[in-house]
Amino acid sequence: MTHVPVVDVLQGRFAVGETVTVKGWVRTRRDSKAGLSFIAVHDGSCFDPVQVIALNSLENYADIQRLTAGCSVSVTATVKASEGKGQALELDAERVEIVGWVENPDTYPMAAKRHSIEYLREHAHLRPRTNVIGAVTRIRNCLSQAIHRFFHENGYVWISTPIMTASDTEGAGEMFRVSTLDMLNLPMTDKGEVDYSQDFFGKETYLTVSGQLNVETYCAAMSKVYTFGPTFRAENSNTSRHLAEFWMIEPEVAFASLDDVAGLAEDMLKYVCKAVLEERADDMAFFAQRIDKDAINRLEKLVSSDFVHMDYTDAIDILKASGKSFEFPVEWGVDLSSEHERYLAEEHVGGPIVMKNYPKDIKAFYMRINDDEKTVAAMDILAPGIGEIIGGSQREERLDVFDRRLEEMGLSQEDYSWYRDLRRYGTVPHSGFGLGFERLVAYVTGMQNVRDVIPFPRTPGNAQY
Amino acid sequence: MTHVPVVDVLQGRFAVGETVTVKGWVRTRRDSKAGLSFIAVHDGSCFDPVQVIALNSLENYADIQRLTAGCSVSVTATVKASEGKGQALELDAERVEIVGWVENPDTYPMAAKRHSIEYLREHAHLRPRTNVIGAVTRIRNCLSQAIHRFFHENGYVWISTPIMTASDTEGAGEMFRVSTLDMLNLPMTDKGEVDYSQDFFGKETYLTVSGQLNVETYCAAMSKVYTFGPTFRAENSNTSRHLAEFWMIEPEVAFASLDDVAGLAEDMLKYVCKAVLEERADDMAFFAQRIDKDAINRLEKLVSSDFVHMDYTDAIDILKASGKSFEFPVEWGVDLSSEHERYLAEEHVGGPIVMKNYPKDIKAFYMRINDDEKTVAAMDILAPGIGEIIGGSQREERLDVFDRRLEEMGLSQEDYSWYRDLRRYGTVPHSGFGLGFERLVAYVTGMQNVRDVIPFPRTPGNAQY
């Protein structure tokens, strides 16, 4: 390809006087009485479009004057120092080729005006053409790249855990069934149940809710591993924090304690936020200006301050002593609700908190029992503005304690036989956590709803495109 | 954490005489009559284990003599120059802590002996502890990291396309249905059909077979994009090349011709193969020695030679003139089968081929019609040993031609309304391709079956773990 990205022009990779070709879409066109037009051309490579100056001496100037938002163009032009304010460089067009018109500019769904975020959601296939979703997309990419880079630089191995699974796992949430059975002609057993032995996998099969148990098997061989893939919850929640399909990052570390992975989580969050500040200053300036004025400040603060560690038991005392009247009363043993988490992170600490050692009865069966026999080595990271962003734990590596816990929970050893094998053969202490990727993107950008930080959100009633 | 990875010891990051702690699993133990034991300890950080020398003066030497393959240990030791051949450095143990025993060494499924690849597949949760699957895992990770890095360095934006979709797409293959309906109590319509309006998404919903159509929407805004995620085929194929769940990489490039993306594919393959040669020489040496003696040579050749471009029409002539008797006869218009592809790549060219411009009737509806009206701007990359590894095309960007093609194929405009919008509003020529990640890993390692290059393979009848 012989054209260059807009970002290379704006960042001065070409000298004034050089000829370049850029290709992209018109954001705006403005005609001057002096016999020339200013065309803002964007191509997604950075936040700003490049300003193209087209003189009326161009042979297709009549066509150029019909350009509207969304038209695609190929512009060959000379780089020049800008006389206006804003950008340092702009383009003097030698040739403006119109590649694709907009069918009917008056009804073009992404016409150049402000659209509500809900309207954009209903046009998910066109919304990346807007400033806001374009910026979200670049930040999302920046975060994803930084996450892979962080783990790779630190010796972690990416593991793809299965998406479809027949494994019986404890209910981290409602699950989607996957099947190829003919729904109008279901095979049945003598007992009047659906005969899943005739299904594709010969068993009832679901979409995964977490890769953790699977990735532990690779942790018990490769030591430092992580997943980065989609996970699923068939919960009928219509909130700004829930999706039926979302991406999760789950590192798992052999010979690591709870504090080790709390440190890992802190290092990772700082690394990826730093990457965004350094690499996407243009998009962050937009979020700070238009979405959340605290957006940049919040990231800078996260990068430069140490996370406060707090025991669940101490947090309960703090909440009780706060004098606040909460909707849900606080008592040792209850799960913290959003109002409690936000009070602690936003008012009491004013920054991210690593909350540790929760009562065992409100946590999962695989978490390691502490010596007090009442709490488990679990941690959540609570961030101002969004609440829980990371949840992790040390895993129970002692076979006898694990088996006792299975029994308490009414779970069968047989269903967990392969998971138990990791405790039978060279067991090691190990810990890990899960980070919901969309919550991270929402936290970083200040976007209020996770549906706006994933290209095609899946929620109850919505699986279009 | 205060311990160090084995790879850092073996690569000489610590001086002779320094004290370090390594943690991992015993691969072998050998006792010498001189009153000492040699313990090979691996932790997944590189192919080789480190040799630990434990003298009988250690207080738990009796226990050390009971160590078997798979036991986990923590070793604090002094780095020393090795007296034996093989490795330059080894460890003089000051302390060997036994972290986890193997329950019954005689029945330990991964005991230190050669296991068949089929046996390992049946123990997918323990097989990463073996040399071969450990090496596959590191190569798979290396390739994945290199793919993200390649696209990131070249200005591509990673897009996560949806996994669950209610969108009507042309049948790239059989699909898995996703549902939360109660199978024993299905809601029915008056017409006697299942009432999917009562399902989670209010519509019949499937697992995606490709992210291409979705990612084109982002291409039409961000210009250079790619997907890297799981895709699904509910085909009842029990071959060494097919999985029901596999990972795919799908770049899509605005203003790019078929030759542009053929060049992109070649650059990408060379980049990632070079990364493997440079970063995973240890694992590649193992594959060359034990799995496929040509493994390293094949990658070096791929990196250093230009891919041969060939028109489908010319390929048919070459096959006809070859004098070979093929099982499936060759005639213009037929799809090439594996025997044809292998003859061309392995015997005729002796390297990867970019095969272009296939008859339109054997290709998908979205591919761009060439001026001859008989062929489409499609390309496949055929690699020696594995056949088709990449399939791509220029996409039909002309609305009138696209609509004509929909009609020919009996597809409705309504079902593709959002895809048509991309052609109605600022359409641009664009092209892309799909790379099956497991086929790439198999190609690079020389592994014969894709089931052995993904952690938990899903095939008909198999969705364990």
JSON list of N, CA, C and O in Angstrom, two decimals, chain A residues 6 23-30 38-43 49-50 52 63-75 96-102 108 110-112 129-130, chain B residues 220-221 255 425-426 428:
[
{"chain": "A", "resi": 6, "resn": "VAL", "atom": "N", "xyz": [-2.87, 8.75, 8.95]},
{"chain": "A", "resi": 6, "resn": "VAL", "atom": "CA", "xyz": [-3.01, 10.14, 9.38]},
{"chain": "A", "resi": 6, "resn": "VAL", "atom": "C", "xyz": [-2.08, 10.44, 10.56]},
{"chain": "A", "resi": 6, "resn": "VAL", "atom": "O", "xyz": [-1.46, 11.50, 10.63]},
{"chain": "A", "resi": 23, "resn": "LYS", "atom": "N", "xyz": [-5.74, 8.13, 3.16]},
{"chain": "A", "resi": 23, "resn": "LYS", "atom": "CA", "xyz": [-7.05, 7.61, 2.78]},
{"chain": "A", "resi": 23, "resn": "LYS", "atom": "C", "xyz": [-7.90, 7.46, 4.03]},
{"chain": "A", "resi": 23, "resn": "LYS", "atom": "O", "xyz": [-7.41, 6.98, 5.06]},
{"chain": "A", "resi": 24, "resn": "GLY", "atom": "N", "xyz": [-9.15, 7.87, 3.94]},
{"chain": "A", "resi": 24, "resn": "GLY", "atom": "CA", "xyz": [-9.99, 7.76, 5.12]},
{"chain": "A", "resi": 24, "resn": "GLY", "atom": "C", "xyz": [-11.38, 8.29, 4.85]},
{"chain": "A", "resi": 24, "resn": "GLY", "atom": "O", "xyz": [-11.85, 8.25, 3.71]},
{"chain": "A", "resi": 25, "resn": "TRP", "atom": "N", "xyz": [-12.01, 8.77, 5.92]},
{"chain": "A", "resi": 25, "resn": "TRP", "atom": "CA", "xyz": [-13.39, 9.22, 5.83]},
{"chain": "A", "resi": 25, "resn": "TRP", "atom": "C", "xyz": [-13.50, 10.68, 6.24]},
{"chain": "A", "resi": 25, "resn": "TRP", "atom": "O", "xyz": [-12.78, 11.13, 7.14]},
{"chain": "A", "resi": 26, "resn": "VAL", "atom": "N", "xyz": [-14.41, 11.37, 5.61]},
{"chain": "A", "resi": 26, "resn": "VAL", "atom": "CA", "xyz": [-14.63, 12.79, 5.92]},
{"chain": "A", "resi": 26, "resn": "VAL", "atom": "C", "xyz": [-15.35, 12.90, 7.26]},
{"chain": "A", "resi": 26, "resn": "VAL", "atom": "O", "xyz": [-16.35, 12.21, 7.49]},
{"chain": "A", "resi": 27, "resn": "ARG", "atom": "N", "xyz": [-14.83, 13.74, 8.13]},
{"chain": "A", "resi": 27, "resn": "ARG", "atom": "CA", "xyz": [-15.57, 14.02, 9.37]},
{"chain": "A", "resi": 27, "resn": "ARG", "atom": "C", "xyz": [-16.40, 15.29, 9.16]},
{"chain": "A", "resi": 27, "resn": "ARG", "atom": "O", "xyz": [-17.58, 15.31, 9.42]},
{"chain": "A", "resi": 28, "resn": "THR", "atom": "N", "xyz": [-15.76, 16.32, 8.66]},
{"chain": "A", "resi": 28, "resn": "THR", "atom": "CA", "xyz": [-16.49, 17.57, 8.35]},
{"chain": "A", "resi": 28, "resn": "THR", "atom": "C", "xyz": [-15.90, 18.21, 7.09]},
{"chain": "A", "resi": 28, "resn": "THR", "atom": "O", "xyz": [-14.77, 17.91, 6.71]},
{"chain": "A", "resi": 29, "resn": "ARG", "atom": "N", "xyz": [-16.69, 19.06, 6.45]},
{"chain": "A", "resi": 29, "resn": "ARG", "atom": "CA", "xyz": [-16.20, 19.89, 5.34]},
{"chain": "A", "resi": 29, "resn": "ARG", "atom": "C", "xyz": [-16.71, 21.30, 5.56]},
{"chain": "A", "resi": 29, "resn": "ARG", "atom": "O", "xyz": [-17.86, 21.51, 5.96]},
{"chain": "A", "resi": 30, "resn": "ARG", "atom": "N", "xyz": [-15.84, 22.27, 5.34]},
{"chain": "A", "resi": 30, "resn": "ARG", "atom": "CA", "xyz": [-16.21, 23.66, 5.53]},
{"chain": "A", "resi": 30, "resn": "ARG", "atom": "C", "xyz": [-15.66, 24.43, 4.34]},
{"chain": "A", "resi": 30, "resn": "ARG", "atom": "O", "xyz": [-14.51, 24.27, 3.97]},
{"chain": "A", "resi": 38, "resn": "PHE", "atom": "N", "xyz": [-12.04, 23.24, 3.51]},
{"chain": "A", "resi": 38, "resn": "PHE", "atom": "CA", "xyz": [-11.29, 22.53, 4.54]},
{"chain": "A", "resi": 38, "resn": "PHE", "atom": "C", "xyz": [-12.00, 21.21, 4.80]},
{"chain": "A", "resi": 38, "resn": "PHE", "atom": "O", "xyz": [-13.18, 21.20, 5.17]},
{"chain": "A", "resi": 39, "resn": "ILE", "atom": "N", "xyz": [-11.29, 20.11, 4.62]},
{"chain": "A", "resi": 39, "resn": "ILE", "atom": "CA", "xyz": [-11.89, 18.80, 4.83]},
{"chain": "A", "resi": 39, "resn": "ILE", "atom": "C", "xyz": [-11.13, 18.09, 5.94]},
{"chain": "A", "resi": 39, "resn": "ILE", "atom": "O", "xyz": [-9.91, 17.92, 5.85]},
{"chain": "A", "resi": 40, "resn": "ALA", "atom": "N", "xyz": [-11.85, 17.69, 6.98]},
{"chain": "A", "resi": 40, "resn": "ALA", "atom": "CA", "xyz": [-11.21, 16.93, 8.07]},
{"chain": "A", "resi": 40, "resn": "ALA", "atom": "C", "xyz": [-11.35, 15.45, 7.73]},
{"chain": "A", "resi": 40, "resn": "ALA", "atom": "O", "xyz": [-12.45, 14.94, 7.58]},
{"chain": "A", "resi": 41, "resn": "VAL", "atom": "N", "xyz": [-10.20, 14.79, 7.57]},
{"chain": "A", "resi": 41, "resn": "VAL", "atom": "CA", "xyz": [-10.19, 13.37, 7.17]},
{"chain": "A", "resi": 41, "resn": "VAL", "atom": "C", "xyz": [-9.64, 12.53, 8.32]},
{"chain": "A", "resi": 41, "resn": "VAL", "atom": "O", "xyz": [-8.54, 12.79, 8.82]},
{"chain": "A", "resi": 42, "resn": "HIS", "atom": "N", "xyz": [-10.42, 11.52, 8.73]},
{"chain": "A", "resi": 42, "resn": "HIS", "atom": "CA", "xyz": [-9.93, 10.63, 9.80]},
{"chain": "A", "resi": 42, "resn": "HIS", "atom": "C", "xyz": [-9.80, 9.22, 9.24]},
{"chain": "A", "resi": 42, "resn": "HIS", "atom": "O", "xyz": [-10.50, 8.84, 8.29]},
{"chain": "A", "resi": 43, "resn": "ASP", "atom": "N", "xyz": [-8.90, 8.44, 9.83]},
{"chain": "A", "resi": 43, "resn": "ASP", "atom": "CA", "xyz": [-8.72, 7.04, 9.40]},
{"chain": "A", "resi": 43, "resn": "ASP", "atom": "C", "xyz": [-8.58, 6.11, 10.58]},
{"chain": "A", "resi": 43, "resn": "ASP", "atom": "O", "xyz": [-8.17, 4.95, 10.43]},
{"chain": "A", "resi": 49, "resn": "PRO", "atom": "N", "xyz": [-8.50, 14.08, 13.20]},
{"chain": "A", "resi": 49, "resn": "PRO", "atom": "CA", "xyz": [-8.43, 14.00, 11.74]},
{"chain": "A", "resi": 49, "resn": "PRO", "atom": "C", "xyz": [-7.34, 14.95, 11.26]},
{"chain": "A", "resi": 49, "resn": "PRO", "atom": "O", "xyz": [-6.86, 15.79, 12.02]},
{"chain": "A", "resi": 50, "resn": "VAL", "atom": "N", "xyz": [-6.93, 14.80, 10.02]},
{"chain": "A", "resi": 50, "resn": "VAL", "atom": "CA", "xyz": [-5.99, 15.75, 9.44]},
{"chain": "A", "resi": 50, "resn": "VAL", "atom": "C", "xyz": [-6.79, 16.75, 8.62]},
{"chain": "A", "resi": 50, "resn": "VAL", "atom": "O", "xyz": [-7.78, 16.39, 7.97]},
{"chain": "A", "resi": 52, "resn": "VAL", "atom": "N", "xyz": [-7.38, 18.87, 5.46]},
{"chain": "A", "resi": 52, "resn": "VAL", "atom": "CA", "xyz": [-6.98, 18.91, 4.05]},
{"chain": "A", "resi": 52, "resn": "VAL", "atom": "C", "xyz": [-7.53, 20.20, 3.45]},
{"chain": "A", "resi": 52, "resn": "VAL", "atom": "O", "xyz": [-8.72, 20.51, 3.62]},
{"chain": "A", "resi": 63, "resn": "ASP", "atom": "N", "xyz": [-17.49, 18.37, -7.12]},
{"chain": "A", "resi": 63, "resn": "ASP", "atom": "CA", "xyz": [-17.76, 17.16, -6.33]},
{"chain": "A", "resi": 63, "resn": "ASP", "atom": "C", "xyz": [-17.29, 17.33, -4.89]},
{"chain": "A", "resi": 63, "resn": "ASP", "atom": "O", "xyz": [-17.96, 16.91, -3.94]},
{"chain": "A", "resi": 64, "resn": "ILE", "atom": "N", "xyz": [-16.12, 17.89, -4.74]},
{"chain": "A", "resi": 64, "resn": "ILE", "atom": "CA", "xyz": [-15.55, 18.07, -3.40]},
{"chain": "A", "resi": 64, "resn": "ILE", "atom": "C", "xyz": [-16.52, 18.87, -2.53]},
{"chain": "A", "resi": 64, "resn": "ILE", "atom": "O", "xyz": [-16.70, 18.58, -1.34]},
{"chain": "A", "resi": 65, "resn": "GLN", "atom": "N", "xyz": [-17.20, 19.83, -3.15]},
{"chain": "A", "resi": 65, "resn": "GLN", "atom": "CA", "xyz": [-18.13, 20.65, -2.38]},
{"chain": "A", "resi": 65, "resn": "GLN", "atom": "C", "xyz": [-19.40, 19.89, -1.97]},
{"chain": "A", "resi": 65, "resn": "GLN", "atom": "O", "xyz": [-20.21, 20.41, -1.21]},
{"chain": "A", "resi": 66, "resn": "ARG", "atom": "N", "xyz": [-19.54, 18.69, -2.49]},
{"chain": "A", "resi": 66, "resn": "ARG", "atom": "CA", "xyz": [-20.68, 17.85, -2.09]},
{"chain": "A", "resi": 66, "resn": "ARG", "atom": "C", "xyz": [-20.30, 16.82, -1.01]},
{"chain": "A", "resi": 66, "resn": "ARG", "atom": "O", "xyz": [-21.14, 16.03, -0.60]},
{"chain": "A", "resi": 67, "resn": "LEU", "atom": "N", "xyz": [-19.03, 16.83, -0.61]},
{"chain": "A", "resi": 67, "resn": "LEU", "atom": "CA", "xyz": [-18.61, 15.85, 0.40]},
{"chain": "A", "resi": 67, "resn": "LEU", "atom": "C", "xyz": [-19.31, 16.10, 1.73]},
{"chain": "A", "resi": 67, "resn": "LEU", "atom": "O", "xyz": [-19.45, 17.25, 2.17]},
{"chain": "A", "resi": 68, "resn": "THR", "atom": "N", "xyz": [-19.73, 15.01, 2.36]},
{"chain": "A", "resi": 68, "resn": "THR", "atom": "CA", "xyz": [-20.37, 15.11, 3.68]},
{"chain": "A", "resi": 68, "resn": "THR", "atom": "C", "xyz": [-19.72, 14.09, 4.61]},
{"chain": "A", "resi": 68, "resn": "THR", "atom": "O", "xyz": [-18.93, 13.24, 4.17]},
{"chain": "A", "resi": 69, "resn": "ALA", "atom": "N", "xyz": [-20.07, 14.18, 5.87]},
{"chain": "A", "resi": 69, "resn": "ALA", "atom": "CA", "xyz": [-19.53, 13.26, 6.88]},
{"chain": "A", "resi": 69, "resn": "ALA", "atom": "C", "xyz": [-19.74, 11.82, 6.44]},
{"chain": "A", "resi": 69, "resn": "ALA", "atom": "O", "xyz": [-20.83, 11.44, 6.01]},
{"chain": "A", "resi": 70, "resn": "GLY", "atom": "N", "xyz": [-18.69, 11.01, 6.53]},
{"chain": "A", "resi": 70, "resn": "GLY", "atom": "CA", "xyz": [-18.79, 9.59, 6.21]},
{"chain": "A", "resi": 70, "resn": "GLY", "atom": "C", "xyz": [-18.35, 9.22, 4.82]},
{"chain": "A", "resi": 70, "resn": "GLY", "atom": "O", "xyz": [-18.12, 8.03, 4.54]},
{"chain": "A", "resi": 71, "resn": "CYS", "atom": "N", "xyz": [-18.22, 10.20, 3.90]},
{"chain": "A", "resi": 71, "resn": "CYS", "atom": "CA", "xyz": [-17.72, 9.88, 2.56]},
{"chain": "A", "resi": 71, "resn": "CYS", "atom": "C", "xyz": [-16.27, 9.42, 2.67]},
{"chain": "A", "resi": 71, "resn": "CYS", "atom": "O", "xyz": [-15.51, 9.92, 3.50]},
{"chain": "A", "resi": 72, "resn": "SER", "atom": "N", "xyz": [-15.88, 8.48, 1.82]},
{"chain": "A", "resi": 72, "resn": "SER", "atom": "CA", "xyz": [-14.49, 8.02, 1.84]},
{"chain": "A", "resi": 72, "resn": "SER", "atom": "C", "xyz": [-13.71, 8.70, 0.71]},
{"chain": "A", "resi": 72, "resn": "SER", "atom": "O", "xyz": [-14.23, 8.89, -0.39]},
{"chain": "A", "resi": 73, "resn": "VAL", "atom": "N", "xyz": [-12.47, 9.06, 1.03]},
{"chain": "A", "resi": 73, "resn": "VAL", "atom": "CA", "xyz": [-11.65, 9.80, 0.08]},
{"chain": "A", "resi": 73, "resn": "VAL", "atom": "C", "xyz": [-10.21, 9.31, 0.10]},
{"chain": "A", "resi": 73, "resn": "VAL", "atom": "O", "xyz": [-9.75, 8.71, 1.07]},
{"chain": "A", "resi": 74, "resn": "SER", "atom": "N", "xyz": [-9.53, 9.56, -1.01]},
{"chain": "A", "resi": 74, "resn": "SER", "atom": "CA", "xyz": [-8.10, 9.33, -1.11]},
{"chain": "A", "resi": 74, "resn": "SER", "atom": "C", "xyz": [-7.48, 10.66, -1.51]},
{"chain": "A", "resi": 74, "resn": "SER", "atom": "O", "xyz": [-7.85, 11.23, -2.55]},
{"chain": "A", "resi": 75, "resn": "VAL", "atom": "N", "xyz": [-6.59, 11.17, -0.66]},
{"chain": "A", "resi": 75, "resn": "VAL", "atom": "CA", "xyz": [-6.07, 12.52, -0.86]},
{"chain": "A", "resi": 75, "resn": "VAL", "atom": "C", "xyz": [-4.56, 12.47, -1.07]},
{"chain": "A", "resi": 75, "resn": "VAL", "atom": "O", "xyz": [-3.83, 11.94, -0.22]},
{"chain": "A", "resi": 96, "resn": "VAL", "atom": "N", "xyz": [-7.97, 15.06, -4.86]},
{"chain": "A", "resi": 96, "resn": "VAL", "atom": "CA", "xyz": [-8.91, 14.47, -3.91]},
{"chain": "A", "resi": 96, "resn": "VAL", "atom": "C", "xyz": [-9.80, 13.50, -4.68]},
{"chain": "A", "resi": 96, "resn": "VAL", "atom": "O", "xyz": [-10.67, 13.92, -5.45]},
{"chain": "A", "resi": 97, "resn": "GLU", "atom": "N", "xyz": [-9.55, 12.23, -4.49]},
{"chain": "A", "resi": 97, "resn": "GLU", "atom": "CA", "xyz": [-10.37, 11.22, -5.17]},
{"chain": "A", "resi": 97, "resn": "GLU", "atom": "C", "xyz": [-11.50, 10.81, -4.23]},
{"chain": "A", "resi": 97, "resn": "GLU", "atom": "O", "xyz": [-11.26, 10.48, -3.06]},
{"chain": "A", "resi": 98, "resn": "ILE", "atom": "N", "xyz": [-12.71, 10.87, -4.74]},
{"chain": "A", "resi": 98, "resn": "ILE", "atom": "CA", "xyz": [-13.85, 10.46, -3.90]},
{"chain": "A", "resi": 98, "resn": "ILE", "atom": "C", "xyz": [-14.09, 8.97, -4.13]},
{"chain": "A", "resi": 98, "resn": "ILE", "atom": "O", "xyz": [-14.40, 8.54, -5.24]},
{"chain": "A", "resi": 99, "resn": "VAL", "atom": "N", "xyz": [-13.88, 8.19, -3.09]},
{"chain": "A", "resi": 99, "resn": "VAL", "atom": "CA", "xyz": [-13.92, 6.73, -3.21]},
{"chain": "A", "resi": 99, "resn": "VAL", "atom": "C", "xyz": [-15.34, 6.21, -3.01]},
{"chain": "A", "resi": 99, "resn": "VAL", "atom": "O", "xyz": [-15.81, 5.36, -3.74]},
{"chain": "A", "resi": 100, "resn": "GLY", "atom": "N", "xyz": [-16.01, 6.74, -1.99]},
{"chain": "A", "resi": 100, "resn": "GLY", "atom": "CA", "xyz": [-17.37, 6.27, -1.72]},
{"chain": "A", "resi": 100, "resn": "GLY", "atom": "C", "xyz": [-18.24, 7.39, -1.16]},
{"chain": "A", "resi": 100, "resn": "GLY", "atom": "O", "xyz": [-17.86, 8.07, -0.21]},
{"chain": "A", "resi": 101, "resn": "TRP", "atom": "N", "xyz": [-19.41, 7.58, -1.77]},
{"chain": "A", "resi": 101, "resn": "TRP", "atom": "CA", "xyz": [-20.35, 8.59, -1.29]},
{"chain": "A", "resi": 101, "resn": "TRP", "atom": "C", "xyz": [-21.18, 8.04, -0.14]},
{"chain": "A", "resi": 101, "resn": "TRP", "atom": "O", "xyz": [-21.21, 6.83, 0.09]},
{"chain": "A", "resi": 102, "resn": "VAL", "atom": "N", "xyz": [-21.85, 8.94, 0.56]},
{"chain": "A", "resi": 102, "resn": "VAL", "atom": "CA", "xyz": [-22.86, 8.55, 1.54]},
{"chain": "A", "resi": 102, "resn": "VAL", "atom": "C", "xyz": [-24.21, 8.60, 0.83]},
{"chain": "A", "resi": 102, "resn": "VAL", "atom": "O", "xyz": [-24.55, 9.63, 0.23]},
{"chain": "A", "resi": 108, "resn": "TYR", "atom": "N", "xyz": [-28.09, 9.74, 6.92]},
{"chain": "A", "resi": 108, "resn": "TYR", "atom": "CA", "xyz": [-26.92, 8.99, 7.36]},
{"chain": "A", "resi": 108, "resn": "TYR", "atom": "C", "xyz": [-26.92, 8.91, 8.89]},
{"chain": "A", "resi": 108, "resn": "TYR", "atom": "O", "xyz": [-26.93, 9.93, 9.58]},
{"chain": "A", "resi": 110, "resn": "MET", "atom": "N", "xyz": [-24.83, 8.41, 11.15]},
{"chain": "A", "resi": 110, "resn": "MET", "atom": "CA", "xyz": [-23.72, 8.98, 11.91]},
{"chain": "A", "resi": 110, "resn": "MET", "atom": "C", "xyz": [-23.42, 10.41, 11.45]},
{"chain": "A", "resi": 110, "resn": "MET", "atom": "O", "xyz": [-22.27, 10.85, 11.53]},
{"chain": "A", "resi": 111, "resn": "ALA", "atom": "N", "xyz": [-24.43, 11.13, 10.97]},
{"chain": "A", "resi": 111, "resn": "ALA", "atom": "CA", "xyz": [-24.22, 12.50, 10.54]},
{"chain": "A", "resi": 111, "resn": "ALA", "atom": "C", "xyz": [-23.49, 13.29, 11.62]},
{"chain": "A", "resi": 111, "resn": "ALA", "atom": "O", "xyz": [-23.58, 12.98, 12.81]},
{"chain": "A", "resi": 112, "resn": "ALA", "atom": "N", "xyz": [-22.75, 14.32, 11.18]},
{"chain": "A", "resi": 112, "resn": "ALA", "atom": "CA", "xyz": [-21.87, 15.05, 12.09]},
{"chain": "A", "resi": 112, "resn": "ALA", "atom": "C", "xyz": [-22.65, 15.91, 13.08]},
{"chain": "A", "resi": 112, "resn": "ALA", "atom": "O", "xyz": [-22.84, 17.10, 12.88]},
{"chain": "A", "resi": 129, "resn": "ARG", "atom": "N", "xyz": [-17.19, 4.94, 14.00]},
{"chain": "A", "resi": 129, "resn": "ARG", "atom": "CA", "xyz": [-16.84, 6.14, 13.23]},
{"chain": "A", "resi": 129, "resn": "ARG", "atom": "C", "xyz": [-16.93, 7.42, 14.05]},
{"chain": "A", "resi": 129, "resn": "ARG", "atom": "O", "xyz": [-16.51, 8.48, 13.59]},
{"chain": "A", "resi": 130, "resn": "THR", "atom": "N", "xyz": [-17.48, 7.32, 15.27]},
{"chain": "A", "resi": 130, "resn": "THR", "atom": "CA", "xyz": [-17.61, 8.52, 16.09]},
{"chain": "A", "resi": 130, "resn": "THR", "atom": "C", "xyz": [-16.35, 8.75, 16.92]},
{"chain": "A", "resi": 130, "resn": "THR", "atom": "O", "xyz": [-15.57, 7.82, 17.16]},
{"chain": "B", "resi": 220, "resn": "ALA", "atom": "N", "xyz": [-14.11, -0.32, 8.62]},
{"chain": "B", "resi": 220, "resn": "ALA", "atom": "CA", "xyz": [-14.67, 0.84, 7.93]},
{"chain": "B", "resi": 220, "resn": "ALA", "atom": "C", "xyz": [-14.66, 2.09, 8.81]},
{"chain": "B", "resi": 220, "resn": "ALA", "atom": "O", "xyz": [-15.39, 3.04, 8.56]},
{"chain": "B", "resi": 221, "resn": "ALA", "atom": "N", "xyz": [-13.82, 2.09, 9.85]},
{"chain": "B", "resi": 221, "resn": "ALA", "atom": "CA", "xyz": [-13.69, 3.26, 10.72]},
{"chain": "B", "resi": 221, "resn": "ALA", "atom": "C", "xyz": [-12.25, 3.40, 11.23]},
{"chain": "B", "resi": 221, "resn": "ALA", "atom": "O", "xyz": [-11.72, 4.50, 11.31]},
{"chain": "B", "resi": 255, "resn": "PHE", "atom": "N", "xyz": [-8.79, -0.03, 2.13]},
{"chain": "B", "resi": 255, "resn": "PHE", "atom": "CA", "xyz": [-8.02, 0.44, 0.99]},
{"chain": "B", "resi": 255, "resn": "PHE", "atom": "C", "xyz": [-6.92, -0.55, 0.59]},
{"chain": "B", "resi": 255, "resn": "PHE", "atom": "O", "xyz": [-5.90, -0.14, 0.04]},
{"chain": "B", "resi": 425, "resn": "TYR", "atom": "N", "xyz": [-22.53, 3.69, 2.92]},
{"chain": "B", "resi": 425, "resn": "TYR", "atom": "CA", "xyz": [-21.99, 4.90, 3.56]},
{"chain": "B", "resi": 425, "resn": "TYR", "atom": "C", "xyz": [-20.46, 4.91, 3.51]},
{"chain": "B", "resi": 425, "resn": "TYR", "atom": "O", "xyz": [-19.79, 4.32, 4.35]},
{"chain": "B", "resi": 426, "resn": "GLY", "atom": "N", "xyz": [-19.93, 5.58, 2.51]},
{"chain": "B", "resi": 426, "resn": "GLY", "atom": "CA", "xyz": [-18.47, 5.73, 2.44]},
{"chain": "B", "resi": 426, "resn": "GLY", "atom": "C", "xyz": [-17.75, 4.41, 2.23]},
{"chain": "B", "resi": 426, "resn": "GLY", "atom": "O", "xyz": [-16.77, 4.11, 2.91]},
{"chain": "B", "resi": 428, "resn": "VAL", "atom": "N", "xyz": [-15.34, 1.50, 0.92]},
{"chain": "B", "resi": 428, "resn": "VAL", "atom": "CA", "xyz": [-13.94, 1.51, 0.47]},
{"chain": "B", "resi": 428, "resn": "VAL", "atom": "C", "xyz": [-13.55, 0.10, 0.06]},
{"chain": "B", "resi": 428, "resn": "VAL", "atom": "O", "xyz": [-14.06, -0.87, 0.61]}
]
